[in-house]
Short mmCIF file of C-alpha atoms in Angstrom, two decimals:
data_model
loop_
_atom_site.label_atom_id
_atom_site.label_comp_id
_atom_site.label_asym_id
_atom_site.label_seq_id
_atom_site.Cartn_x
_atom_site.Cartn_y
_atom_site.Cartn_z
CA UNK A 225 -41.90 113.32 1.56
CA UNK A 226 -41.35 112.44 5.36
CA UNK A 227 -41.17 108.95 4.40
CA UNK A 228 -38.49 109.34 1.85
CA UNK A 229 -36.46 110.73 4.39
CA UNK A 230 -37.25 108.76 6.86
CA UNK A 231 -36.27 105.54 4.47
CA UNK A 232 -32.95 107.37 3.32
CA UNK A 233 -31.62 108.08 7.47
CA UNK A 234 -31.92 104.37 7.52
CA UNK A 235 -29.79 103.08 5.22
CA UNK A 236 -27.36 106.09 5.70
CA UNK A 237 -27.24 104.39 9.18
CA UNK A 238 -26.54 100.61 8.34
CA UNK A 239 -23.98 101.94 5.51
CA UNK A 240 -22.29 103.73 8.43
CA UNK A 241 -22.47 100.30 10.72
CA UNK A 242 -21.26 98.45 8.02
CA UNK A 243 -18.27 100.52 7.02
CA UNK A 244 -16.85 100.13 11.32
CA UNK A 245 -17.07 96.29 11.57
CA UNK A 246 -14.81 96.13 7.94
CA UNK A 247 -12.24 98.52 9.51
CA UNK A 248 -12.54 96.51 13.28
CA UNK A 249 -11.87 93.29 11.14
CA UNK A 250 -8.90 94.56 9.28
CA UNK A 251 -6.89 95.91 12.17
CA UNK A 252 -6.70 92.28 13.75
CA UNK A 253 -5.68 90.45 10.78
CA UNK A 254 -2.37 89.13 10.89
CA UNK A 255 0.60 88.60 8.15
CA UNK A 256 0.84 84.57 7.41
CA UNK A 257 4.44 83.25 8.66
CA UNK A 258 6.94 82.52 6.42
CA UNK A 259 9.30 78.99 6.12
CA UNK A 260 11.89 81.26 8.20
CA UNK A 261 9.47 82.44 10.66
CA UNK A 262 7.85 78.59 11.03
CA UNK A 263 10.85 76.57 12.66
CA UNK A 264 8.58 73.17 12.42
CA UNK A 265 7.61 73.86 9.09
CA UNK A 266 11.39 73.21 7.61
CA UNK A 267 11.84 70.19 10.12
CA UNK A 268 12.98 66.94 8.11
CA UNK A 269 10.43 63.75 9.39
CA UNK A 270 12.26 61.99 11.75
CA UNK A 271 13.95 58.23 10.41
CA UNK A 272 12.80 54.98 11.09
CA UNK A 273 15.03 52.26 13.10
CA UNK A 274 14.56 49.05 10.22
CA UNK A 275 16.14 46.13 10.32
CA UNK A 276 16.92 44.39 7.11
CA UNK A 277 17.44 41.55 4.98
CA UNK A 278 18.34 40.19 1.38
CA UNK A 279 16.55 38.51 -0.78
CA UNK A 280 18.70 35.43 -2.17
CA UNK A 281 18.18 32.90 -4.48
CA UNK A 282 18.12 29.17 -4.25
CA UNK A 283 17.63 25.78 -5.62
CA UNK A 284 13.75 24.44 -5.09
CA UNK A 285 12.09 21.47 -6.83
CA UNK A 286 9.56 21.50 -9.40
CA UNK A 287 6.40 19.79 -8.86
CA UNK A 288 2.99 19.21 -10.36
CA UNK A 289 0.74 20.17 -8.22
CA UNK A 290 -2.60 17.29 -8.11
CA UNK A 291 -5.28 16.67 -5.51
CA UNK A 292 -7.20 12.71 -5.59
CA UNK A 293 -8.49 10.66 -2.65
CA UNK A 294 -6.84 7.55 -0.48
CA UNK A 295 -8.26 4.20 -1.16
CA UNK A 296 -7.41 0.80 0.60
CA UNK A 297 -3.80 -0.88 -0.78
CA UNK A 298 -6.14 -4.00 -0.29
CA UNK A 299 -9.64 -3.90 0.23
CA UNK A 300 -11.64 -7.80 0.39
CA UNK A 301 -15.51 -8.77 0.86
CA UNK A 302 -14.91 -12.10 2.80
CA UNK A 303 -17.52 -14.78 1.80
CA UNK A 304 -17.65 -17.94 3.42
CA UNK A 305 -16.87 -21.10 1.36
CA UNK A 306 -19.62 -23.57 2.58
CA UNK A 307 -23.09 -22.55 3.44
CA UNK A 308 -24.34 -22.99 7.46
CA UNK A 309 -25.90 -20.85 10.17
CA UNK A 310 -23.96 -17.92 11.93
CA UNK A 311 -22.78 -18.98 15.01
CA UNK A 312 -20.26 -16.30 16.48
CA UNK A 313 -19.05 -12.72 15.27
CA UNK A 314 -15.87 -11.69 17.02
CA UNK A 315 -14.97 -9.06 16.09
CA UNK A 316 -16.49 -5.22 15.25
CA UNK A 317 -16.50 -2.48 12.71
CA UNK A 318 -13.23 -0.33 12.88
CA UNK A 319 -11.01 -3.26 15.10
CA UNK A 320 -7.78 -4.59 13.14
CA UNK A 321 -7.28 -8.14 12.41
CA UNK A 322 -4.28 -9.93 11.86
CA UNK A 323 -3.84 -12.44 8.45
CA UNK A 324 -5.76 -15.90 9.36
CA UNK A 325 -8.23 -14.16 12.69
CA UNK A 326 -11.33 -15.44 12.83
CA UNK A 327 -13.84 -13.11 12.17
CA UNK A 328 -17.22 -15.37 12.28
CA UNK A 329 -17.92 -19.00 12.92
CA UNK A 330 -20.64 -21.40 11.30
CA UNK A 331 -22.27 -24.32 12.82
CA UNK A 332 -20.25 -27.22 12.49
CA UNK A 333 -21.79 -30.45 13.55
CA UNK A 334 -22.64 -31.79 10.24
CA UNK A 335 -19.40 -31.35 8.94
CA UNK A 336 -17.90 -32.79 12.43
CA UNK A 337 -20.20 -35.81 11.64
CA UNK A 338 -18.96 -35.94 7.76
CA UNK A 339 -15.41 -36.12 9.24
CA UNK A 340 -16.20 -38.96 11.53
CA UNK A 341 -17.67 -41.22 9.01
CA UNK A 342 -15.22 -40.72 6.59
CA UNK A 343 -12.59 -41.62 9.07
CA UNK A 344 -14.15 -44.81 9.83
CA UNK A 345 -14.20 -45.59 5.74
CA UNK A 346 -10.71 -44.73 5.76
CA UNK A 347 -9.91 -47.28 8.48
CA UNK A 348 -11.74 -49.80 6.77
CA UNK A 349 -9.71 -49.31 3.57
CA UNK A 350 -6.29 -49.64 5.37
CA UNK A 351 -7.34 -52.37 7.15
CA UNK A 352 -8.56 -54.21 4.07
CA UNK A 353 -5.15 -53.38 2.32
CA UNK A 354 -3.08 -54.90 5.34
CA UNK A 355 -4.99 -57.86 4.82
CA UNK A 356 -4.23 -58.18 1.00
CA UNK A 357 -0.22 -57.14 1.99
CA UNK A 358 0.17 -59.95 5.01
CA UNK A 359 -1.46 -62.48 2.28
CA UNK A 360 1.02 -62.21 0.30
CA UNK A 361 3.98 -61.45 2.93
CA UNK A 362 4.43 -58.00 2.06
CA UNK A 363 5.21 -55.14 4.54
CA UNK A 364 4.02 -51.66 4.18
CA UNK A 365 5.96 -49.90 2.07
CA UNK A 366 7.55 -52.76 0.38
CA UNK A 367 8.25 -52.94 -3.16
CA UNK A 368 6.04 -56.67 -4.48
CA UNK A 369 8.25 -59.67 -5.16
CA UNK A 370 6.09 -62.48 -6.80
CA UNK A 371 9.20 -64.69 -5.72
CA UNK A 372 9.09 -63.88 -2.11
CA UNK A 373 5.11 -65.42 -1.95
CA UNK A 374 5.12 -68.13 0.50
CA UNK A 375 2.69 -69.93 -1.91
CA UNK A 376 4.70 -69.07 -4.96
CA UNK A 377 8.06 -70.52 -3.05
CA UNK A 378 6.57 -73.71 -2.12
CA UNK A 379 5.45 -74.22 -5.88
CA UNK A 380 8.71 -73.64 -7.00
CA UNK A 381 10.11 -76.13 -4.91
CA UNK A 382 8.02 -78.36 -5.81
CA UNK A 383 8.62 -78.10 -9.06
CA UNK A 384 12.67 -77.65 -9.19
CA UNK A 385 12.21 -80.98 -6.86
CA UNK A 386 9.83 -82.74 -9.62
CA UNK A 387 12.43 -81.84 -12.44
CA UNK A 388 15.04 -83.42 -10.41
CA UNK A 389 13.35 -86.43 -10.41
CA UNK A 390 12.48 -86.57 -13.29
CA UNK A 391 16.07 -86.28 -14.97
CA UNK A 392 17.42 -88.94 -12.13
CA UNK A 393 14.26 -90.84 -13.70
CA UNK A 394 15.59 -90.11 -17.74
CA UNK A 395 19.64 -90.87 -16.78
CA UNK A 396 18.13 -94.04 -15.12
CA UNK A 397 15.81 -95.35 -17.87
CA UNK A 398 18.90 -94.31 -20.57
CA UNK A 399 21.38 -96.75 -18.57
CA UNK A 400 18.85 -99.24 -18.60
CA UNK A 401 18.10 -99.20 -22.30
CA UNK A 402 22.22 -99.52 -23.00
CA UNK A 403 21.80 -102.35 -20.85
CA UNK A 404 19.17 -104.44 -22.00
CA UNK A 405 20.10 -104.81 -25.61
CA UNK A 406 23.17 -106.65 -24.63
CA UNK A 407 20.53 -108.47 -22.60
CA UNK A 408 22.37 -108.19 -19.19
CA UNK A 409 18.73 -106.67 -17.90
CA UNK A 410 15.40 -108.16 -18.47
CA UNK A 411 12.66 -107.40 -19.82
CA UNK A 412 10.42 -105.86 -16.71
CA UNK A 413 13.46 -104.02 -15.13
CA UNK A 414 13.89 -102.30 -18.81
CA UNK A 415 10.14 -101.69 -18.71
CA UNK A 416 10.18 -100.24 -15.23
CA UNK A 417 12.57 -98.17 -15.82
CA UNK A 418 10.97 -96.25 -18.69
CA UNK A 419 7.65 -96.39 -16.55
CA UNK A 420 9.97 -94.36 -13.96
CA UNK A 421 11.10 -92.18 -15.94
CA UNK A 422 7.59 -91.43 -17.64
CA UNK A 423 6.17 -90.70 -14.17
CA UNK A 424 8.79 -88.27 -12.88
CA UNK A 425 8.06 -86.36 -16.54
CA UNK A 426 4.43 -86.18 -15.62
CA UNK A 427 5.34 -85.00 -12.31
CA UNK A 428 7.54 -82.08 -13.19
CA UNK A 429 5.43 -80.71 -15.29
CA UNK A 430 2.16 -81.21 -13.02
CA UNK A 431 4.94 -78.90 -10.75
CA UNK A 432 5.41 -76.65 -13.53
CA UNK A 433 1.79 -75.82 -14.25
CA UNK A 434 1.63 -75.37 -10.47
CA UNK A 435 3.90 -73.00 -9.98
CA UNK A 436 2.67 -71.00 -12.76
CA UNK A 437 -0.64 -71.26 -11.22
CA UNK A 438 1.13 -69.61 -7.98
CA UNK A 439 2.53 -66.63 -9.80
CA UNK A 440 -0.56 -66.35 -11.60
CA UNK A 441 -2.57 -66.36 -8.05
CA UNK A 442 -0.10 -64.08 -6.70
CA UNK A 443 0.04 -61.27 -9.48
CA UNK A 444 -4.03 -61.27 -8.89
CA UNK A 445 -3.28 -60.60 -5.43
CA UNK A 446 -1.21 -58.21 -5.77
CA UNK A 447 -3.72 -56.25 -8.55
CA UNK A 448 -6.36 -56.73 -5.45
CA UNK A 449 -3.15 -54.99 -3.19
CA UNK A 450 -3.95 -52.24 -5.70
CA UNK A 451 -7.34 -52.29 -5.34
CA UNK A 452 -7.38 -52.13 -1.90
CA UNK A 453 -4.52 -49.07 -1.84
CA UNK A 454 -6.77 -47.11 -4.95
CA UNK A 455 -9.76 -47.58 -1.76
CA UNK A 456 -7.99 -46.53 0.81
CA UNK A 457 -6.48 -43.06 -1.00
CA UNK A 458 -9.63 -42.26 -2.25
CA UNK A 459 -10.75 -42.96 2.10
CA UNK A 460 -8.18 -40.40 2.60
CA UNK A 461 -9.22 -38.34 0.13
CA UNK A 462 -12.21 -38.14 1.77
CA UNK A 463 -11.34 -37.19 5.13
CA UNK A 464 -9.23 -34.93 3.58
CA UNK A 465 -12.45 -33.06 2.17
CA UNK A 466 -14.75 -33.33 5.04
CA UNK A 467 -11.58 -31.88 7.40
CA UNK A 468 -11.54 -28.96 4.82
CA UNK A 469 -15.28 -28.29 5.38
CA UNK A 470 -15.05 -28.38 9.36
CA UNK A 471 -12.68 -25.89 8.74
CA UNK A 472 -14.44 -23.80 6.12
CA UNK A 473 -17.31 -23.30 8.67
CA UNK A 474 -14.22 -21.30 10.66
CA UNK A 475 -14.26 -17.93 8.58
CA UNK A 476 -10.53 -16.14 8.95
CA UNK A 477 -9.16 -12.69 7.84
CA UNK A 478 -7.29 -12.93 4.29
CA UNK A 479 -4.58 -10.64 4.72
CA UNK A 480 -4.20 -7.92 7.71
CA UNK A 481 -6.36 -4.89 8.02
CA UNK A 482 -9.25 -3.06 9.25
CA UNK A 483 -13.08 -4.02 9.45
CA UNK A 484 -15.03 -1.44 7.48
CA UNK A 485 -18.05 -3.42 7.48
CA UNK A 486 -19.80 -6.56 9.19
CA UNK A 487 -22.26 -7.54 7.09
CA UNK A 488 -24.05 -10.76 8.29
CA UNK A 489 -25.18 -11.51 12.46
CA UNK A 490 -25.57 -14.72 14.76
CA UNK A 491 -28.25 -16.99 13.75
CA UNK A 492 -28.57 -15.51 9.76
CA UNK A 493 -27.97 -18.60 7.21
CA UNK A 494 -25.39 -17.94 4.65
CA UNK A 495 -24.15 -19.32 1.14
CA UNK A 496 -20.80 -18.69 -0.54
CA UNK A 497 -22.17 -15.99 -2.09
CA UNK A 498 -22.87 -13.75 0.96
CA UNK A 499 -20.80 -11.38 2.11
CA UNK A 500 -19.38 -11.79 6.03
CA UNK A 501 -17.54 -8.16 6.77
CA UNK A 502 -15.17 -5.88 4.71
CA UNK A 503 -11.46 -5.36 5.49
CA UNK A 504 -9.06 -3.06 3.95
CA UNK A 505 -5.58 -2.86 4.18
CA UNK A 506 -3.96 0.67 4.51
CA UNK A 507 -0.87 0.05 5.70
CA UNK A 508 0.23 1.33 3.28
CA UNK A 509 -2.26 3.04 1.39
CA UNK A 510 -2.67 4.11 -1.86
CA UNK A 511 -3.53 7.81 -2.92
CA UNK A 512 -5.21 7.69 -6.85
CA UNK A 513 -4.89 11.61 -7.59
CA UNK A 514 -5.25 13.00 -11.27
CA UNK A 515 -2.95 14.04 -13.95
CA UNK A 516 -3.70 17.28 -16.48
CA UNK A 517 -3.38 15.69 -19.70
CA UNK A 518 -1.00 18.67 -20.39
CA UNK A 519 1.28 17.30 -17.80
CA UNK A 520 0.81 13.70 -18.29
CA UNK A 521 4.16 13.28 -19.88
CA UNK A 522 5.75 14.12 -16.80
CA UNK A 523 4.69 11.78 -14.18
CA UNK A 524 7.20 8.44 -14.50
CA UNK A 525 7.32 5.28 -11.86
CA UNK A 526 9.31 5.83 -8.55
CA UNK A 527 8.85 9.75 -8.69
CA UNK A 528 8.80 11.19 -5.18
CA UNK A 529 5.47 12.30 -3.86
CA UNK A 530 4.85 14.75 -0.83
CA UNK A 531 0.71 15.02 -0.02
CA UNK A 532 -1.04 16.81 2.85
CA UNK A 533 -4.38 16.57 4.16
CA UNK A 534 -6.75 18.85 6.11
CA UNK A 535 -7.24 16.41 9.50
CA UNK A 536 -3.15 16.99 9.98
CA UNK A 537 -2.17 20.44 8.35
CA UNK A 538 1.20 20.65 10.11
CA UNK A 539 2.26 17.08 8.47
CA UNK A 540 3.40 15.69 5.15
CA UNK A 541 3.28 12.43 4.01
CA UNK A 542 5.58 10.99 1.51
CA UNK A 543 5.18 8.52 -1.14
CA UNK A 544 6.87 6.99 -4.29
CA UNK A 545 4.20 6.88 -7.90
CA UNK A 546 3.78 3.04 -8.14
CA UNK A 547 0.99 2.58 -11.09
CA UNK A 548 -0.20 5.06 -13.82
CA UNK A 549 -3.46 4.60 -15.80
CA UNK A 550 -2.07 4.81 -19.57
CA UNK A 551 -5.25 5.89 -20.73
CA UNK A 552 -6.47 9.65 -20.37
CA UNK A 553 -9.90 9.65 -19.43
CA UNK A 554 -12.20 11.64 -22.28
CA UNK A 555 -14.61 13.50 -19.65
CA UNK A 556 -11.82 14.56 -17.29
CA UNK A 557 -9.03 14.96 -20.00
CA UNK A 558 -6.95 13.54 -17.24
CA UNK A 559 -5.04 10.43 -16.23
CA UNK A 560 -5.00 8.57 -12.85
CA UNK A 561 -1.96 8.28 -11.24
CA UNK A 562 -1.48 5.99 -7.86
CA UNK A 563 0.83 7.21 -5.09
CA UNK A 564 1.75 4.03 -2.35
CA UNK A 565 2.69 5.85 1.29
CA UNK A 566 3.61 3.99 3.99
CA UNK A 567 1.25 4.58 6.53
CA UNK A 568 2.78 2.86 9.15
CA UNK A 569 0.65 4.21 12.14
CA UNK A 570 -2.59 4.31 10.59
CA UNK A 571 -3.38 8.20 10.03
CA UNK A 572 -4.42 8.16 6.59
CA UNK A 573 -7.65 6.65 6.02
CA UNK A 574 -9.70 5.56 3.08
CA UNK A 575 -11.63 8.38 1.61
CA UNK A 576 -9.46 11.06 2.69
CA UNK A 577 -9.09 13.74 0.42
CA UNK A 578 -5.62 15.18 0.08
CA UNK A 579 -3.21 17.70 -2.21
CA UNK A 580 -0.15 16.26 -3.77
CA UNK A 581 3.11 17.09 -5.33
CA UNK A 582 4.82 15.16 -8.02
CA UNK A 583 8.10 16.00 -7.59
CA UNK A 584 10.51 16.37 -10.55
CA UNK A 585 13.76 15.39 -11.50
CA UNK A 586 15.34 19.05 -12.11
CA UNK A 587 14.88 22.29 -10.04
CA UNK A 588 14.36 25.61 -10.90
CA UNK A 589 16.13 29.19 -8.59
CA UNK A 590 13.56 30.75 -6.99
CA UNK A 591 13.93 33.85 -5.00
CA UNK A 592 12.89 34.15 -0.56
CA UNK A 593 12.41 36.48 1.83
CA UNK A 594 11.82 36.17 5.12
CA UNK A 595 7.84 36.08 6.39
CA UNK A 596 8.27 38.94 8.88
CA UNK A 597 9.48 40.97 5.64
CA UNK A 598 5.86 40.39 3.59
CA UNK A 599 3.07 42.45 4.54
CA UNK A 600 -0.62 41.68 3.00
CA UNK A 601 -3.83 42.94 2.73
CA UNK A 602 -6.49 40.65 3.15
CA UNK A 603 -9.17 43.16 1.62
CA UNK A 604 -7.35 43.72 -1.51
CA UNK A 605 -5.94 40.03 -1.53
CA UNK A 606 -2.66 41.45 -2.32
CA UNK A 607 1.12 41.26 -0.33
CA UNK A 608 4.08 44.46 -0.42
CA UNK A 609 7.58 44.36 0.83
CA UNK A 610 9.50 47.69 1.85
CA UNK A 611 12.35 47.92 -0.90
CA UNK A 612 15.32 50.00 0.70
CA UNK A 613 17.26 52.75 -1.77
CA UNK A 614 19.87 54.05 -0.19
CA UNK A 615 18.26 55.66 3.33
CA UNK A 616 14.58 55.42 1.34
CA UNK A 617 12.08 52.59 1.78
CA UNK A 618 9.95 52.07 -1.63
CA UNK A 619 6.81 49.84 -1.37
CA UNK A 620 6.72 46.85 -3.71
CA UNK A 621 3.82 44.87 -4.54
CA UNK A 622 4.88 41.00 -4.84
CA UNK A 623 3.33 37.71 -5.29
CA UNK A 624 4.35 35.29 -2.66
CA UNK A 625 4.40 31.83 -3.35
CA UNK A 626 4.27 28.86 -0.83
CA UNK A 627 5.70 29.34 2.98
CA UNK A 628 8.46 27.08 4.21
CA UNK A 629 9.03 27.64 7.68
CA UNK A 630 10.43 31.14 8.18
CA UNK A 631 10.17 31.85 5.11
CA UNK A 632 8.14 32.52 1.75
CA UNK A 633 9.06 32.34 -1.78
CA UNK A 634 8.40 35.79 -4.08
CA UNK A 635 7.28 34.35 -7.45
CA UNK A 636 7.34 37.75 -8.93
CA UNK A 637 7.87 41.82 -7.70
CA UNK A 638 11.95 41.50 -5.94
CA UNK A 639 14.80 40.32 -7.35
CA UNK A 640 17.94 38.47 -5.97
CA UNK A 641 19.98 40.69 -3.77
CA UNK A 642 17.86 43.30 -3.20
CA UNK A 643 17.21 44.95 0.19
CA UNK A 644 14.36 44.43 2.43
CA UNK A 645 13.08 45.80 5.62
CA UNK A 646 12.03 43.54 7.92
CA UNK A 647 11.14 45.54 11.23
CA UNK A 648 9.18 48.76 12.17
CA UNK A 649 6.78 48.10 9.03
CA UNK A 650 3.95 49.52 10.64
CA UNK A 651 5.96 52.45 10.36
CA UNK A 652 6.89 52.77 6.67
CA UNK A 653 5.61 54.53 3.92
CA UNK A 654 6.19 54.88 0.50
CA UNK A 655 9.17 57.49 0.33
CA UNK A 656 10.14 57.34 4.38
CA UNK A 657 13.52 58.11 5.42
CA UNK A 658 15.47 54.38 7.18
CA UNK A 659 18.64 54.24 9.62
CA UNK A 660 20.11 51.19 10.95
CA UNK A 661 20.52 49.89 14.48
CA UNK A 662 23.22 51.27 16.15
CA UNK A 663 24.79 47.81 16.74
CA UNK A 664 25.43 47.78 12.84
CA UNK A 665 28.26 50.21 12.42
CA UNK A 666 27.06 52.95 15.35
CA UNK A 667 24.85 54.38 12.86
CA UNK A 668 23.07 57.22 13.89
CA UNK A 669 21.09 59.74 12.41
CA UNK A 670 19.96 58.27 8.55
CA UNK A 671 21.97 55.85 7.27
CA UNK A 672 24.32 56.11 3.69
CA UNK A 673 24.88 52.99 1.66
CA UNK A 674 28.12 51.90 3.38
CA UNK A 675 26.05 51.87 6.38
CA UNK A 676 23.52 50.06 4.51
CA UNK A 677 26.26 47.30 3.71
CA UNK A 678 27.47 46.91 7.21
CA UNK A 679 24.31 46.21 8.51
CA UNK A 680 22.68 44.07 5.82
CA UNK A 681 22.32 40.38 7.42
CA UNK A 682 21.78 38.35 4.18
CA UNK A 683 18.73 35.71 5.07
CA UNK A 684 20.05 32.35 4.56
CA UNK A 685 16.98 29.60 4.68
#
């Protein structure tokens, strides 16, 4: 019994406790302010300062876009053309060489020695023809004359003299015969007479064979004049071959370029069949790159190329298409198209990998913005503009395209003529109240749309 009562004063007790701290707690409790009685509460956010631009539209090529690798314009193994021992190299990998430089040099006596004696032959043979020419009273370079022999001359004097006789010899023993058949001659002058005239018949035509026989002896001489002249070009000839292989052991540069590659040194022994160094020729150079199938159609001759490569980011090179590959390869399903740049101070190099455009006859209107107007977001991979309407700035999620400069194309998100912010984006939100620098109309406060139009600067790439 004294416990239950005991148990009962107890919780009487914390009931009591209890009951104070609720009413303590409820006479400090406040009412919760209202919008009137919260100044800051009704406050509009303050406007941001922007400055602006338009987007605009333009005229920009079309290209097909292609990546390939530079090779050589020209690229030569030089191989020697007669076989000898490596005397001298010259030059090095990487050094230019001019058309016709040496670049290695072979031994050369025996060839030296081959010119000598073939010299002397040739001396020989012109002598030998001199001899034949003075025979028969030609000079060098003189058409032959059998007439003009000296042998052939005298013959024929002899015998134009003989027949001379000989009809003084016929007239005589024809006078004679008139006269002795009258008989106002005798017998033995009649008979003398016709012995006369018998003898000076012999003798012309002991002249005639003669001078035949001079002609004859002449032409003959004149064949051995041939003879002699076929001996001394083929002399000639000769030297002609041996001064060729002295200078074949004298190994020059076919055409301009660069050494890539030395492959022989002093003392080896080589044939025509081994290689001496490697030179290319890049100025200019070629660029092979490789056509889609789908886009083969498009690429023609003389269509301007612009390439870039990673060793000079900040340049472009430009080129002209000079060959395409009319057949599309089956692997690839793609053609090979060569692009000829000048090259002129000898950046690009062989191997070199680079991206390409094939530009296109026609254009296309593509829309730009200033950079300073594009905002992205490398974790999301994805770029946003501020829009303005009216005094609000909207966010915008474009795809940029390529950057010229200043400026970057929008391939899709903004259209031509709208209005962009391009300062204080840090600053912007989605929905966030824009005024204008003062300097564009003395705007102050937020801005209406015919402040909007006074301070729009259109961008003008």
């Amino acid at each position: 019994m004294v416990k239950s009562i005991y148990f009962r004063s107890i919780c009487l007790i914390v009931l009591l406790f209890s009951t104070l701290l609720f009413a303590a707690a409820c006479g400090r409790s406040e009412p919760v302010p209202t919008r009137e009685a919260n100044p800051m509460a009704s406050a509009e956010p303050r406007p941001v300062e922007v400055t602006i631009a338009e987007a605009i539209s333009q005229q920009v090529p079309v290209f097909i876009q292609v990546t390939g690798s530079f090779v050589a314009d020209e690229s030569s193994d030089v191989t020697p053309q007669t076989s000898g021992q490596v005397m001298a190299t010259p030059i090095e990998v990487g050094a230019f060489v001019d058309q016709g430089e040496v670049v290695a040099r072979l031994d050369d006596r025996d060839a030296k020695l081959r010119l000598q004696q073939a010299r002397a032959v040739e001396q020989q043979a012109a002598a030998a023809v001199r001899q034949a020419e003075s025979k028969l009273g030609l000079k060098t370079g003189k058409r032959f004359d059998a007439a003009a022999v000296p042998e052939v001359q005298s013959a024929r004097a002899a015998y134009e003299s003989a027949q001379a006789e000989a009809k003084l010899a016929e007239t005589n023993a024809r006078r004679y015969t008139k006269l002795f058949e009258p008989g106002y001659v005798s017998q033995s002058a009649y008979d003398q007479a016709l012995t006369q005239a018998e003898t000076a018949r012999a003798k012309a035509d002991a002249a005639r064979q003669q001078y035949e026989a001079a002609l004859n002896a002449a032409q003959q001489s004149h064949q051995g004049i041939a003879v002699a002249q076929a001996s001394l070009e083929e002399a000639r000839a000769q030297v002609a071959m041996a001064q060729k292989a002295v200078e074949d052991t004298v190994i020059r540069a076919p055409f301009s370029g660069y050494v890539s590659a030395r492959h022989i040194a002093i003392g080896e022994s080589v044939t025509p069949a081994s290689k001496i160094v490697t030179i290319q020729r890049i100025r200019p150079i070629k660029l092979q790159v490789q056509v889609s199938e789908a886009e083969a159609a498009r690429v023609q001759m003389g269509m301007p190329v612009s390439t870039r490569v990673a060793a000079y980011p900040d340049r472009e090179f430009h080129g002209t298409v000079t060959a395409i590959n009319p057949a599309i390869d089956p692997a690839s399903r793609a053609m090979t198209v060569e692009v000829k740049i000048d090259n002129s101070d000898n950046t690009l190099r062989p191997g070199m990998f680079a991206t390409a455009r094939i530009v296109q006859p026609t254009g296309e209107r593509a829309v730009f913005l200033p950079s300073a107007a594009l905002l992205t977001d490398a974790s999301t991979n994805s770029a946003r503009v501020f829009v303005l309407e009216g005094n609000t700035a909207r966010v915008r999620v474009v795809q940029p395209g390529e950057r010229e400069g200043d400026k970057v194309r929008i391939l899709s998100g903004l259209s031509e003529g709208e209005t962009v912010a391009t300062g204080n984006l840090a600053q912007l939100y989605d929905g966030a109240i824009v005024q204008y620098p003062s300097s564009a109309g003395e705007v102050s406060g937020i801005g209406n749309l015919a402040q909007l139009d006074a301070a729009r600067a259109p961008y003008k790439p």
